[in-house]
Short mmCIF file of C-alpha atoms in Angstrom, two decimals:
data_model
loop_
_atom_site.label_atom_id
_atom_site.label_comp_id
_atom_site.label_asym_id
_atom_site.label_seq_id
_atom_site.Cartn_x
_atom_site.Cartn_y
_atom_site.Cartn_z
CA MET A 105 -28.31 23.62 -80.35
CA SER A 106 -28.59 21.85 -83.56
CA ASP A 107 -32.01 18.88 -84.34
CA ALA A 108 -29.51 16.38 -84.23
CA ALA A 109 -28.63 18.15 -80.36
CA HIS A 110 -32.17 17.94 -79.30
CA HIS A 111 -33.37 14.71 -80.33
CA HIS A 112 -30.07 13.40 -78.99
CA PRO A 113 -31.07 9.92 -77.61
CA ALA A 114 -29.63 10.90 -74.14
CA LEU A 115 -31.41 13.52 -73.48
CA THR A 116 -34.64 12.76 -71.27
CA HIS A 117 -37.95 14.13 -72.75
CA HIS A 118 -38.39 17.18 -70.17
CA PHE A 119 -35.41 19.00 -71.00
CA PRO A 120 -35.11 21.00 -73.79
CA ASN A 121 -31.06 20.41 -74.71
CA LEU A 122 -27.86 18.05 -73.39
CA ALA A 123 -26.37 21.31 -71.98
CA GLU A 124 -30.06 21.79 -69.13
CA GLN A 125 -29.96 18.55 -68.68
CA LYS A 126 -26.11 18.67 -67.19
CA GLU A 127 -27.09 21.62 -64.90
CA ALA A 128 -29.30 19.52 -63.77
CA SER A 129 -27.12 17.00 -63.23
CA SER A 130 -23.96 18.65 -61.65
CA LEU A 131 -26.95 20.45 -59.80
CA GLY A 132 -27.99 17.29 -57.89
CA MET A 133 -24.48 15.99 -57.56
CA TRP A 134 -23.26 19.28 -55.56
CA LEU A 135 -26.62 18.87 -53.72
CA PHE A 136 -25.59 15.00 -53.08
CA ILE A 137 -21.84 15.56 -52.10
CA ALA A 138 -23.45 19.00 -49.54
CA GLN A 139 -26.33 16.20 -47.61
CA GLU A 140 -23.45 13.93 -47.42
CA ILE A 141 -20.32 16.36 -45.90
CA MET A 142 -23.07 17.14 -43.07
CA PHE A 143 -23.37 13.57 -42.72
CA PHE A 144 -19.38 12.80 -42.83
CA GLY A 145 -19.08 16.50 -40.31
CA GLY A 146 -21.26 14.60 -38.43
CA LEU A 147 -18.45 11.86 -36.96
CA PHE A 148 -15.97 13.99 -37.46
CA LEU A 149 -17.29 16.56 -34.91
CA ALA A 150 -18.01 13.23 -32.55
CA TYR A 151 -14.82 12.40 -33.23
CA THR A 152 -13.52 15.83 -31.98
CA VAL A 153 -14.87 16.26 -29.08
CA TYR A 154 -14.31 12.38 -27.65
CA ARG A 155 -10.67 13.12 -28.81
CA ASN A 156 -10.37 16.66 -26.44
CA LEU A 157 -11.87 14.59 -23.65
CA TYR A 158 -10.09 11.41 -23.63
CA PRO A 159 -6.62 12.07 -26.03
CA ALA A 160 -4.53 10.28 -24.31
CA ALA A 161 -6.89 7.34 -24.85
CA PHE A 162 -7.34 8.21 -28.52
CA ALA A 163 -3.65 8.82 -28.45
CA GLU A 164 -2.57 5.13 -27.28
CA ALA A 165 -5.38 3.89 -29.04
CA SER A 166 -4.21 5.45 -32.78
CA HIS A 167 -1.28 3.68 -32.34
CA HIS A 168 -2.44 -0.02 -33.35
CA LEU A 169 -3.45 1.39 -36.52
CA ASP A 170 -1.17 0.50 -39.25
CA TRP A 171 0.17 3.65 -40.52
CA LYS A 172 1.55 2.49 -43.67
CA LEU A 173 -1.08 0.55 -44.88
CA GLY A 174 -2.80 3.89 -44.54
CA GLY A 175 -0.71 5.09 -46.61
CA ILE A 176 -0.50 2.75 -49.14
CA ASN A 177 -4.75 3.36 -48.91
CA THR A 178 -3.78 6.79 -49.01
CA ALA A 179 -1.13 6.55 -52.60
CA VAL A 180 -4.33 4.30 -53.78
CA LEU A 181 -7.28 6.52 -53.85
CA ILE A 182 -4.74 9.61 -55.37
CA GLY A 183 -3.54 6.63 -58.13
CA SER A 184 -8.10 6.56 -58.36
CA SER A 185 -8.74 9.92 -58.69
CA LEU A 186 -6.14 10.48 -61.39
CA THR A 187 -6.96 7.89 -63.63
CA MET A 188 -10.29 9.11 -63.04
CA ALA A 189 -9.67 12.57 -64.21
CA LEU A 190 -8.28 10.84 -66.82
CA ALA A 191 -11.26 8.98 -67.99
CA VAL A 192 -13.99 12.45 -67.21
CA HIS A 193 -10.84 14.12 -70.27
CA ALA A 194 -10.92 11.16 -72.62
CA ALA A 195 -15.13 11.39 -72.37
CA VAL A 196 -15.25 15.32 -72.95
CA LEU A 197 -12.47 14.20 -76.37
CA GLY A 198 -14.05 11.09 -77.41
CA HIS A 199 -11.85 8.59 -76.93
CA ARG A 200 -13.84 5.69 -76.11
CA ARG A 201 -10.55 3.26 -75.89
CA LYS A 202 -8.80 5.43 -72.78
CA ILE A 203 -12.58 5.71 -71.21
CA VAL A 204 -12.39 2.59 -71.29
CA LEU A 205 -8.59 2.29 -70.03
CA TYR A 206 -9.07 4.39 -67.14
CA LEU A 207 -12.71 3.26 -65.46
CA ILE A 208 -11.19 -0.26 -65.31
CA LEU A 209 -7.98 0.78 -64.31
CA THR A 210 -10.39 3.71 -61.43
CA VAL A 211 -11.67 0.35 -60.56
CA VAL A 212 -9.13 -1.84 -59.66
CA LEU A 213 -7.18 1.18 -58.05
CA GLY A 214 -10.68 1.16 -55.56
CA SER A 215 -10.79 -2.74 -55.10
CA ILE A 216 -6.54 -2.53 -54.23
CA PHE A 217 -8.22 -0.38 -51.33
CA LEU A 218 -10.76 -1.93 -49.83
CA GLY A 219 -8.68 -5.55 -50.02
CA VAL A 220 -6.13 -3.56 -47.46
CA LYS A 221 -9.32 -2.36 -45.48
CA VAL A 222 -9.91 -5.93 -44.75
CA VAL A 223 -6.90 -6.74 -43.90
CA GLU A 224 -6.88 -3.91 -41.50
CA TYR A 225 -10.44 -5.23 -40.29
CA ALA A 226 -8.83 -8.20 -40.06
CA ASP A 227 -5.75 -7.58 -37.53
CA LYS A 228 -8.94 -5.61 -35.67
CA PHE A 229 -10.47 -8.74 -35.46
CA GLU A 230 -8.16 -10.78 -34.28
CA HIS A 231 -6.68 -8.72 -31.56
CA HIS A 232 -10.01 -7.88 -30.08
CA LEU A 233 -10.27 -4.46 -31.12
CA VAL A 234 -13.63 -4.39 -32.60
CA PRO A 235 -15.72 -2.51 -30.19
CA GLY A 236 -18.81 -4.69 -28.19
CA ALA A 237 -19.35 -7.33 -26.14
CA ASP A 238 -15.17 -8.70 -27.18
CA PHE A 239 -13.70 -5.69 -27.01
CA ARG A 240 -9.95 -6.27 -24.87
CA PHE A 241 -7.84 -3.24 -24.79
CA GLU A 242 -4.92 -3.42 -22.02
CA GLY A 243 -5.00 -0.84 -19.48
CA VAL A 244 -6.59 1.68 -17.36
CA HIS A 245 -7.95 3.65 -21.41
CA GLY A 246 -10.08 0.72 -21.87
CA ARG A 247 -13.01 2.13 -22.19
CA PRO A 248 -12.61 5.50 -24.05
CA ALA A 249 -10.40 3.39 -26.66
CA GLU A 250 -13.82 1.50 -27.13
CA ILE A 251 -14.99 5.15 -28.63
CA PHE A 252 -11.86 5.65 -30.57
CA TYR A 253 -12.30 2.03 -32.13
CA SER A 254 -16.43 2.43 -32.50
CA LEU A 255 -15.45 6.12 -34.45
CA TYR A 256 -12.75 5.13 -36.81
CA PHE A 257 -14.82 1.64 -38.14
CA ALA A 258 -18.03 4.14 -38.25
CA MET A 259 -16.37 6.85 -40.13
CA THR A 260 -14.20 4.50 -42.42
CA GLY A 261 -17.23 1.95 -43.15
CA LEU A 262 -18.90 4.86 -44.21
CA HIS A 263 -16.06 5.50 -46.49
CA ALA A 264 -16.09 1.84 -47.10
CA LEU A 265 -19.18 1.96 -48.30
CA HIS A 266 -19.36 4.50 -50.61
CA MET A 267 -16.09 3.02 -52.64
CA ILE A 268 -18.38 -0.08 -52.67
CA ILE A 269 -21.12 1.79 -54.32
CA GLY A 270 -18.75 3.59 -56.80
CA ILE A 271 -17.12 0.51 -57.82
CA PRO A 272 -19.70 -0.96 -59.65
CA ILE A 273 -21.06 2.23 -61.24
CA LEU A 274 -17.74 2.41 -62.56
CA LEU A 275 -18.15 -0.99 -64.42
CA TYR A 276 -21.39 0.01 -65.56
CA LEU A 277 -20.39 2.86 -66.59
CA ALA A 278 -16.95 1.08 -68.94
CA TRP A 279 -19.38 -1.03 -70.05
CA ARG A 280 -22.11 1.75 -72.08
CA ALA A 281 -18.24 3.58 -72.49
CA HIS A 282 -16.86 0.47 -74.29
CA ARG A 283 -20.58 1.04 -76.63
CA GLY A 284 -19.79 3.85 -77.69
CA HIS A 285 -22.38 6.32 -75.21
CA TYR A 286 -20.12 8.37 -74.18
CA GLY A 287 -18.18 11.92 -76.18
CA PRO A 288 -17.62 15.02 -77.03
CA GLU A 289 -21.60 16.03 -76.66
CA TYR A 290 -22.42 13.65 -74.18
CA HIS A 291 -20.28 12.65 -71.34
CA THR A 292 -22.42 13.70 -68.13
CA PRO A 293 -22.35 10.65 -66.41
CA VAL A 294 -18.77 10.04 -67.04
CA GLU A 295 -18.03 13.10 -65.35
CA MET A 296 -20.57 13.15 -61.84
CA THR A 297 -19.10 10.01 -60.98
CA GLY A 298 -16.12 11.93 -61.04
CA LEU A 299 -16.67 14.62 -58.58
CA TYR A 300 -18.44 11.33 -56.66
CA TRP A 301 -15.38 9.49 -56.29
CA HIS A 302 -12.96 13.13 -56.16
CA PHE A 303 -15.09 13.10 -52.83
CA VAL A 304 -14.60 10.40 -51.21
CA ASP A 305 -10.95 10.88 -52.00
CA ILE A 306 -11.40 13.56 -50.59
CA VAL A 307 -12.85 12.14 -47.20
CA TRP A 308 -9.63 9.98 -46.61
CA ILE A 309 -7.41 12.62 -47.41
CA PHE A 310 -8.74 13.64 -43.92
CA LEU A 311 -9.79 10.31 -42.24
CA PHE A 312 -6.04 9.28 -42.61
CA PRO A 313 -4.17 11.56 -40.68
CA LEU A 314 -7.03 12.11 -38.14
CA LEU A 315 -6.90 8.31 -37.46
CA TYR A 316 -3.53 7.41 -38.45
CA LEU A 317 -1.12 10.24 -38.17
CA VAL A 318 -2.11 13.07 -35.41
CA ASP A 319 -1.21 11.66 -32.01
CA ARG A 320 2.37 9.16 -33.45
CA ALA A 321 4.81 12.02 -32.22
CA HIS A 322 2.15 10.99 -28.36
CA GLN A 323 3.71 7.11 -28.27
CA VAL A 324 2.99 5.99 -25.34
CA GLY A 325 6.15 3.93 -24.67
#
């Protein structure tokens, strides 16, 4: 590694070079993702257990979710994964304007996703499908249906929280990219944020069929 690389402004004092600093950042991000997988895994496990206990109730409750909105959000998030990947690629090549463009597009797509979730949540409030004292569900499956919606809000709410946290980070990266901080020599923050964003997208790829689609074939008439 050249002297210039050793004295790169982004190199912190406790690393000898940018390569080792990137390796440490990658390890930290993968450890973070691993604990997030365990966190979401507990919710997925709870959903699986209760769905096996109350299959009819979960099937009926899931039919009150709008699969079309869920499908739109799935397409939006897949698009955001593409723009995030393009942002990382642009950073590797040192294309400053493209980094900013693709990061902003990722923010726009993430914001659209959250906007659709607001519409979905508003509908649940309107129809008294939010667990609590005001919860209303016609038929014999009221209590287990409330469990379904408790898990629905916990899982999708936690997922949305990750996106709410991610969007300001993307905006900060776009601002830094505009100022020329990222290029072929140093683009670790863009790459690590890309890993985080892809993880969030993958979680939704599991949530969408689990909550919206699995029981569509057994719709109660």
